[in-house]
Amino acid sequence: MKNSIPRYTFYKHKYGSELLVDVVELKYVKKFLAKSTVHTLNYYDITFITEGKGAFSVDNQTYEAIPCDVLFSKPGEIRNWDTHHIINGYALIFEEEFLSSLFKDSLFVRHLSFFQIESFSSRLHLSDELYTRILETLHDIKMEIDSYQQDDVHVLRALLYEVLMLLDRAYLKKTSMEEGRNREVSNNHVSKFMNLVATHAKEQHSVQYYADKLCITPNYLNEMITSTMGFSAKQYIRNKVMEEAKRLLVYTDFPIADIAFELCFSTVSYFIRSFRQHTGETPLLYRKAHKP
């Protein structure tokens, strides 16, 4: 498809040797977003706002970001932020591999509360005290990077781990206060199902496909999803497909027919009918109403 959303990759050899973590000022990042602020990343990003106030979008969520705000984004999520009014801050960026080799849990990063597929929000507002403490640790990370020696990554991993744990604790506290319950998905099948849908929703829309992947029956999968989320596995898949449709409608200029093809609908009319049933609007009207 033409006019794809710009995708930025991690500059692994910025400091000579391969290094999968970095701290970058937002005023530096702005230079790369001069042509289009809409973009996606192939690495994890935690953005800290220090100066200014403006819109910051992660996928279909838009926030009014202010100082002491932290924005989380996972690889592949579409981001868009107001580079004119958000004056400065820091982006803590890293690849999963940088930490997965350290812990027995290879999915450590994905299990962090703010990086889980069904995380409550992509934004967290911190107290002045905690925000100052974390910014000081970011400064230590930057100092360590500037004096980086090849294969000497243990201090960097420890500092990154400290930041992630402080943010995870603050995020869980906020989630508990706002929702009154723990959103962490403990059921292994449910967690695997959500990860499979995140990967294959574009081309696989049937409950049978995911049940086969999990080696369970469709009925059992439906029971687990319904008891955990309050709606069926089919509805969960449909929601994810429609989220992707909304992203393509809002952040690209792809024709409706191309989007229907990209999402593996049998016909364009079937896509339009499904989208209207889900949102109450046709794809064209939704694009007109929500496109930046």
Coordinates of C-alpha atoms in Angstrom, one line a residue:
M1 CA 0.0 0.0 0.0
K2 CA 1.3 3.5 -0.8
N3 CA 1.9 6.4 1.6
S4 CA 2.7 4.1 4.5
I5 CA 3.1 5.6 8.0
P6 CA 6.8 6.4 8.6
R7 CA 8.4 3.8 10.8
Y8 CA 11.5 4.6 12.8
T9 CA 14.0 1.9 13.8
F10 CA 16.5 1.8 16.7
Y11 CA 19.9 3.3 15.9
K12 CA 21.9 0.4 17.5
H13 CA 25.3 1.7 16.6
K14 CA 24.9 5.3 17.5
Y15 CA 27.7 5.0 20.1
G16 CA 30.0 2.8 18.0
S17 CA 29.2 -0.6 19.6
E18 CA 25.7 -2.0 19.6
L19 CA 23.6 -0.6 22.4
L20 CA 19.9 -1.1 22.7
V21 CA 19.0 1.7 25.1
D22 CA 19.1 5.4 24.8
V23 CA 17.8 8.7 26.4
V24 CA 17.0 11.4 23.8
E25 CA 15.7 15.0 24.3
L26 CA 12.4 15.7 22.5
K27 CA 13.7 18.8 21.0
Y28 CA 16.2 16.5 19.1
V29 CA 13.5 14.1 18.2
K30 CA 11.4 16.9 16.6
K31 CA 13.9 17.2 13.7
F32 CA 12.9 13.8 12.5
L33 CA 9.2 14.6 12.6
A34 CA 9.4 17.8 10.5
K35 CA 7.6 16.3 7.5
S36 CA 5.0 14.3 9.4
T37 CA 4.3 14.0 13.1
V38 CA 2.4 10.7 12.6
H39 CA 4.8 7.8 12.9
T40 CA 5.4 4.4 14.4
L41 CA 8.4 2.8 16.1
N42 CA 9.9 -0.7 16.2
Y43 CA 11.1 -0.3 19.8
Y44 CA 9.7 0.6 23.2
D45 CA 9.4 4.3 24.1
I46 CA 8.7 6.0 27.4
T47 CA 8.3 9.8 26.9
F48 CA 8.6 12.2 29.7
I49 CA 7.1 15.7 29.3
T50 CA 9.1 18.5 31.0
E51 CA 8.1 21.7 29.1
G52 CA 4.9 22.8 27.3
K53 CA 1.4 21.4 26.9
G54 CA -0.1 19.7 23.8
A55 CA -1.9 16.7 22.3
F56 CA -0.1 13.4 22.4
S57 CA -1.8 10.4 20.7
V58 CA -0.9 6.7 21.1
D59 CA -3.0 4.6 18.7
N60 CA -6.6 5.6 19.2
Q61 CA -6.1 7.4 22.5
T62 CA -5.3 11.2 22.6
Y63 CA -4.2 13.0 25.7
E64 CA -3.5 16.6 26.7
A65 CA 0.1 16.1 27.8
I66 CA 1.6 18.4 30.5
P67 CA 4.8 18.4 32.5
C68 CA 5.1 15.4 34.8
D69 CA 3.2 13.3 32.3
V70 CA 4.7 10.0 31.1
L71 CA 3.5 8.4 27.8
F72 CA 4.1 4.8 27.0
S73 CA 4.2 3.2 23.5
K74 CA 4.9 -0.3 22.3
P75 CA 6.5 -1.3 19.0
G76 CA 4.0 -0.9 16.1
E77 CA 1.7 1.6 17.8
I78 CA 0.9 4.8 15.9
R79 CA 2.0 7.9 17.6
N80 CA 1.3 11.6 16.9
W81 CA 2.2 14.6 19.1
D82 CA 2.1 18.3 19.0
T83 CA 5.7 19.3 18.3
H84 CA 4.8 23.0 18.4
H85 CA 3.4 23.1 21.9
I86 CA 5.2 20.3 23.6
I87 CA 8.5 22.1 24.0
N88 CA 10.8 19.5 25.5
G89 CA 11.2 16.4 27.5
Y90 CA 13.0 13.1 27.3
A91 CA 12.4 9.8 25.4
L92 CA 13.7 6.7 27.1
I93 CA 13.9 4.1 24.3
F94 CA 15.0 0.5 24.3
E95 CA 14.6 -2.8 22.6
E96 CA 13.1 -5.8 24.4
E97 CA 16.2 -7.8 23.8
F98 CA 18.2 -5.5 26.1
L99 CA 16.4 -6.8 29.2
S100 CA 15.1 -10.2 28.0
S101 CA 18.5 -11.7 28.1
L102 CA 18.9 -10.7 31.7
F103 CA 15.8 -12.2 33.2
K104 CA 14.5 -15.7 33.3
D105 CA 11.1 -14.3 32.1
S106 CA 11.8 -13.5 28.4
L107 CA 8.6 -11.5 28.3
F108 CA 9.5 -9.3 31.2
V109 CA 8.9 -6.1 29.3
R110 CA 5.5 -7.2 28.0
H111 CA 4.4 -8.1 31.5
L112 CA 4.9 -4.5 32.8
S113 CA 1.5 -3.1 33.6
F114 CA 1.8 -0.1 31.2
F115 CA 3.0 -2.3 28.3
Q116 CA 0.4 -5.1 28.6
I117 CA -1.9 -5.4 25.6
E118 CA -5.0 -4.4 27.7
S119 CA -3.3 -1.7 29.7
F120 CA -5.6 0.9 31.2
S121 CA -4.0 3.9 29.7
S122 CA -0.9 5.0 27.8
R123 CA -0.4 8.0 30.0
L124 CA 0.6 8.3 33.7
H125 CA 0.9 11.6 35.7
L126 CA 3.5 11.5 38.4
S127 CA 4.0 13.4 41.6
D128 CA 6.7 16.1 41.5
E129 CA 8.9 14.1 43.9
L130 CA 8.7 10.8 41.9
Y131 CA 9.1 12.7 38.6
T132 CA 12.3 14.4 39.9
R133 CA 13.7 11.1 41.1
I134 CA 13.1 9.4 37.7
L135 CA 14.5 12.3 35.7
E136 CA 17.7 12.1 37.9
T137 CA 17.9 8.4 37.0
L138 CA 17.5 9.2 33.3
H139 CA 20.4 11.6 33.7
D140 CA 22.5 8.8 35.2
I141 CA 21.5 6.6 32.3
K142 CA 22.7 9.3 29.9
M143 CA 25.9 9.7 31.8
E144 CA 26.5 6.0 31.7
I145 CA 25.8 5.9 27.9
D146 CA 28.3 8.7 27.3
S147 CA 31.0 6.8 29.0
Y148 CA 29.9 3.4 27.6
Q149 CA 32.4 0.7 27.1
Q150 CA 31.7 -2.3 24.9
D151 CA 29.9 -5.1 26.7
D152 CA 29.7 -3.1 29.9
V153 CA 25.9 -2.9 30.1
H154 CA 25.2 -4.1 33.7
V155 CA 24.9 -0.7 35.2
L156 CA 22.7 0.5 32.3
R157 CA 20.4 -2.5 32.8
A158 CA 20.1 -1.9 36.5
L159 CA 19.3 1.8 36.0
L160 CA 16.7 1.0 33.3
Y161 CA 15.2 -1.7 35.6
E162 CA 14.9 0.9 38.4
V163 CA 13.0 3.3 36.2
L164 CA 10.6 0.6 34.9
M165 CA 9.9 -0.7 38.4
L166 CA 9.2 2.8 39.8
L167 CA 6.8 3.4 36.9
D168 CA 5.2 0.0 37.2
R169 CA 4.5 0.6 40.9
A170 CA 3.0 4.0 40.2
Y171 CA 0.9 2.7 37.2
L172 CA -0.5 -0.1 39.3
K173 CA -1.4 2.2 42.1
K174 CA -3.2 4.5 39.7
T175 CA -5.0 1.6 38.0
S176 CA -6.1 0.2 41.4
M177 CA -7.5 3.6 42.4
E178 CA -9.3 4.4 39.1
E179 CA -10.7 0.9 38.4
G180 CA -10.9 -0.7 41.8
R181 CA -9.5 -3.9 40.5
N182 CA -6.3 -5.5 39.2
R183 CA -6.4 -5.6 35.4
E184 CA -3.5 -8.0 35.1
V185 CA -4.5 -11.1 33.2
S186 CA -3.5 -14.1 35.2
N187 CA -5.0 -16.8 33.0
N188 CA -2.2 -18.1 30.7
H189 CA -4.6 -19.0 27.8
V190 CA -6.2 -15.5 27.9
S191 CA -2.8 -13.8 27.8
K192 CA -1.7 -16.0 24.9
F193 CA -5.0 -15.3 23.1
M194 CA -4.5 -11.6 23.4
N195 CA -1.0 -11.8 22.1
L196 CA -2.0 -13.9 19.1
V197 CA -4.8 -11.5 18.2
A198 CA -2.4 -8.6 18.4
T199 CA -0.2 -10.4 15.9
H200 CA -2.8 -12.0 13.5
A201 CA -6.0 -9.9 13.7
K202 CA -5.5 -8.3 10.3
E203 CA -5.7 -11.6 8.5
Q204 CA -7.4 -14.0 10.9
H205 CA -10.9 -13.2 12.2
S206 CA -12.2 -16.6 13.3
V207 CA -12.3 -17.9 16.9
Q208 CA -11.5 -21.4 15.5
Y209 CA -8.0 -20.2 14.3
Y210 CA -7.0 -18.9 17.8
A211 CA -8.5 -21.9 19.6
D212 CA -6.5 -24.2 17.3
K213 CA -3.3 -22.2 18.1
L214 CA -4.0 -22.7 21.8
C215 CA -5.0 -26.4 21.4
I216 CA -8.3 -25.8 23.0
T217 CA -11.9 -25.8 21.7
P218 CA -13.6 -22.6 20.5
N219 CA -16.3 -23.0 23.2
Y220 CA -13.7 -23.2 26.0
L221 CA -11.9 -20.2 24.6
N222 CA -15.2 -18.2 24.5
E223 CA -15.9 -19.2 28.1
M224 CA -12.5 -18.0 29.4
I225 CA -12.7 -14.7 27.5
T226 CA -16.3 -14.0 28.5
S227 CA -15.6 -14.7 32.2
T228 CA -12.4 -12.5 32.1
M229 CA -13.6 -9.6 29.9
G230 CA -17.4 -9.7 29.9
F231 CA -17.7 -10.3 26.1
S232 CA -16.9 -13.2 23.7
A233 CA -13.7 -14.0 21.9
K234 CA -15.4 -13.2 18.6
Q235 CA -16.2 -9.7 19.9
Y236 CA -12.6 -9.2 21.2
I237 CA -11.2 -10.1 17.7
R238 CA -13.8 -7.9 16.0
N239 CA -12.8 -5.0 18.3
K240 CA -9.1 -5.4 17.5
V241 CA -9.9 -5.5 13.7
M242 CA -12.0 -2.3 14.0
E243 CA -9.3 -0.6 16.0
E244 CA -6.8 -1.3 13.2
A245 CA -9.4 0.0 10.7
K246 CA -9.8 3.2 12.6
R247 CA -6.0 3.7 12.7
L248 CA -5.8 3.3 8.9
L249 CA -8.7 5.6 8.3
V250 CA -7.4 8.3 10.6
Y251 CA -3.6 8.2 10.0
T252 CA -3.4 7.2 6.3
D253 CA -5.0 8.3 3.0
F254 CA -5.6 4.7 1.8
P255 CA -8.8 4.2 -0.2
I256 CA -11.6 2.3 1.7
A257 CA -11.2 -0.6 -0.7
D258 CA -7.5 -0.9 0.1
I259 CA -8.2 -0.9 3.8
A260 CA -10.8 -3.6 3.3
F261 CA -8.2 -5.7 1.4
E262 CA -5.5 -5.0 4.0
L263 CA -7.8 -6.3 6.8
C264 CA -8.8 -9.4 4.7
F265 CA -12.5 -8.7 4.4
S266 CA -14.1 -10.7 1.5
T267 CA -15.7 -7.6 0.0
V268 CA -15.6 -3.9 0.4
S269 CA -19.3 -3.8 1.1
Y270 CA -18.9 -6.3 3.9
F271 CA -16.2 -4.2 5.5
I272 CA -18.3 -1.0 5.3
R273 CA -21.3 -2.9 6.8
S274 CA -19.2 -4.4 9.6
F275 CA -17.6 -1.0 10.4
R276 CA -20.9 0.8 10.5
Q277 CA -22.4 -1.9 12.8
H278 CA -19.4 -1.4 15.1
T279 CA -19.1 2.4 15.1
G280 CA -22.5 3.7 13.9
E281 CA -20.7 5.5 11.0
T282 CA -19.5 4.5 7.6
P283 CA -15.7 4.4 7.1
L284 CA -15.7 7.6 5.0
L285 CA -17.7 9.6 7.6
Y286 CA -15.5 8.3 10.4
R287 CA -12.4 9.5 8.5
K288 CA -13.9 12.9 7.9
A289 CA -14.8 13.3 11.6
H290 CA -11.6 12.1 13.1
K291 CA -8.7 12.7 10.7
P292 CA -6.2 15.3 12.1

